[in-house]
Coordinates of C-alpha atoms in Angstrom, one line a residue:
Q1 CA 48.1 -34.3 20.1
V2 CA 48.8 -37.2 17.8
Q3 CA 46.4 -35.8 14.0
L4 CA 46.4 -37.8 11.6
V5 CA 44.4 -35.7 9.1
E6 CA 43.1 -36.7 5.7
S7 CA 42.5 -35.4 2.2
G8 CA 42.2 -36.0 -1.1
G9 CA 38.6 -38.2 -0.9
G10 CA 35.5 -36.6 -3.5
L11 CA 33.7 -38.1 -6.6
V12 CA 35.4 -39.9 -9.7
Q13 CA 33.7 -41.8 -12.6
A14 CA 34.9 -45.8 -12.4
G15 CA 38.1 -46.3 -13.6
G16 CA 39.5 -43.3 -12.9
S17 CA 42.2 -42.3 -10.1
L18 CA 42.5 -40.8 -7.2
R19 CA 45.6 -39.5 -4.9
L20 CA 44.9 -39.3 -1.2
S21 CA 46.6 -38.4 1.8
C22 CA 47.5 -38.4 5.2
A23 CA 49.3 -35.3 7.1
A24 CA 50.2 -37.2 10.7
S25 CA 51.4 -34.6 13.7
G26 CA 52.5 -35.3 17.2
L27 CA 54.3 -38.6 17.1
T28 CA 57.3 -40.0 15.7
F29 CA 56.4 -40.3 12.3
S30 CA 59.3 -42.4 10.9
Y31 CA 59.4 -44.3 14.3
Y32 CA 55.0 -45.9 12.7
T33 CA 53.8 -48.5 10.2
M34 CA 52.0 -47.1 8.0
G35 CA 48.0 -47.9 7.5
W36 CA 45.6 -48.1 5.9
F37 CA 41.7 -48.7 6.4
R38 CA 37.9 -48.6 4.9
Q39 CA 34.9 -48.8 5.9
A40 CA 31.6 -48.4 3.7
P41 CA 28.0 -47.6 4.8
G42 CA 26.5 -50.8 7.0
K43 CA 29.7 -52.8 6.9
E44 CA 32.6 -53.0 8.9
R45 CA 36.4 -51.4 7.8
E46 CA 38.5 -53.1 6.6
F47 CA 42.1 -53.0 6.0
V48 CA 43.2 -51.6 2.1
A49 CA 46.7 -51.3 2.3
V50 CA 50.1 -50.8 4.3
I51 CA 54.0 -49.8 4.9
S52 CA 56.1 -50.7 7.4
W53 CA 58.1 -47.0 8.9
V54 CA 61.6 -48.4 6.9
G55 CA 59.2 -47.8 4.1
S56 CA 60.8 -50.1 2.3
N57 CA 58.1 -52.8 3.0
A58 CA 54.4 -53.1 1.8
D59 CA 51.3 -54.9 1.7
Y60 CA 47.8 -54.9 -0.2
A61 CA 44.5 -56.8 0.1
D62 CA 43.9 -58.8 -2.5
S63 CA 41.1 -56.3 -3.9
V64 CA 43.3 -53.5 -4.0
K65 CA 46.6 -55.1 -5.5
G66 CA 47.4 -53.7 -8.6
R67 CA 45.4 -51.4 -8.3
F68 CA 46.4 -48.5 -5.4
T69 CA 49.9 -48.5 -4.3
I70 CA 50.7 -47.1 -0.9
S71 CA 54.1 -44.7 -0.2
R72 CA 55.3 -42.3 2.6
D73 CA 57.6 -39.4 2.6
N74 CA 58.9 -39.2 6.7
V75 CA 60.5 -35.4 5.5
R76 CA 56.8 -34.5 5.1
N77 CA 55.2 -36.3 7.6
T78 CA 52.7 -38.0 5.0
V79 CA 51.4 -41.2 4.1
Y80 CA 49.6 -41.1 1.0
L81 CA 47.2 -43.6 -0.7
Q82 CA 47.6 -43.9 -4.8
M83 CA 44.6 -45.2 -6.4
N84 CA 44.0 -46.6 -10.1
S85 CA 41.1 -47.8 -11.7
L86 CA 38.5 -47.7 -8.9
N87 CA 35.7 -49.1 -9.4
M88 CA 32.3 -49.2 -7.4
E89 CA 34.0 -51.2 -4.6
D90 CA 36.1 -49.2 -3.7
T91 CA 33.5 -45.9 -2.6
A92 CA 33.9 -46.5 1.3
V93 CA 35.4 -44.3 4.1
Y94 CA 39.3 -44.0 4.2
Y95 CA 40.9 -43.9 6.8
C96 CA 44.3 -43.8 7.6
A97 CA 46.2 -45.1 11.3
A98 CA 49.2 -45.4 12.1
R99 CA 50.9 -48.0 15.2
F100 CA 53.6 -49.4 17.3
R101 CA 56.1 -51.8 17.7
A102 CA 52.2 -53.4 17.6
T103 CA 53.3 -57.7 16.6
Q104 CA 49.7 -58.1 15.3
K105 CA 49.3 -58.2 11.7
S106 CA 49.5 -55.6 9.6
S107 CA 46.3 -56.1 8.8
D108 CA 44.8 -56.2 12.2
S109 CA 42.3 -53.3 12.6
S110 CA 43.0 -53.6 16.3
S111 CA 46.4 -53.0 16.5
Y112 CA 47.3 -49.4 15.1
N113 CA 47.7 -47.1 17.7
Y114 CA 45.7 -43.5 15.9
W115 CA 43.4 -42.5 13.4
G116 CA 42.7 -40.5 11.1
Q117 CA 39.3 -39.1 10.9
G118 CA 38.6 -40.3 7.8
T119 CA 38.1 -39.0 3.7
Q120 CA 35.4 -40.3 1.7
V121 CA 35.8 -41.8 -1.6
T122 CA 32.5 -42.0 -3.8
V123 CA 33.3 -43.6 -7.2
S124 CA 30.0 -43.1 -9.5
S125 CA 29.4 -45.0 -12.9

């Protein structure tokens, strides 16, 4: 019943921008911490960004700080990832994830309860 659906991925040139969305259903969205992760072919899934259920606390991987912004809309049950100044290293499948009452670090993918299907982001030169 819980479903996370990402959208907004696509092909962009280096230096460009893209905005990802993740629509959640089947859960009390405002109670969940929401995170973005990404996985490139042949690589492990890595943390990108997280925003707390309160919505005022956010954190980012060092590789995206200053370029990406995570936000959430608890009325629309949607979390966003605004990606600017994209480079080829950002190419990956991007996943949104949700967790509730977890004590692990928010960058720990194993602490998340639900995952979306992913959306492909490809950055070209």
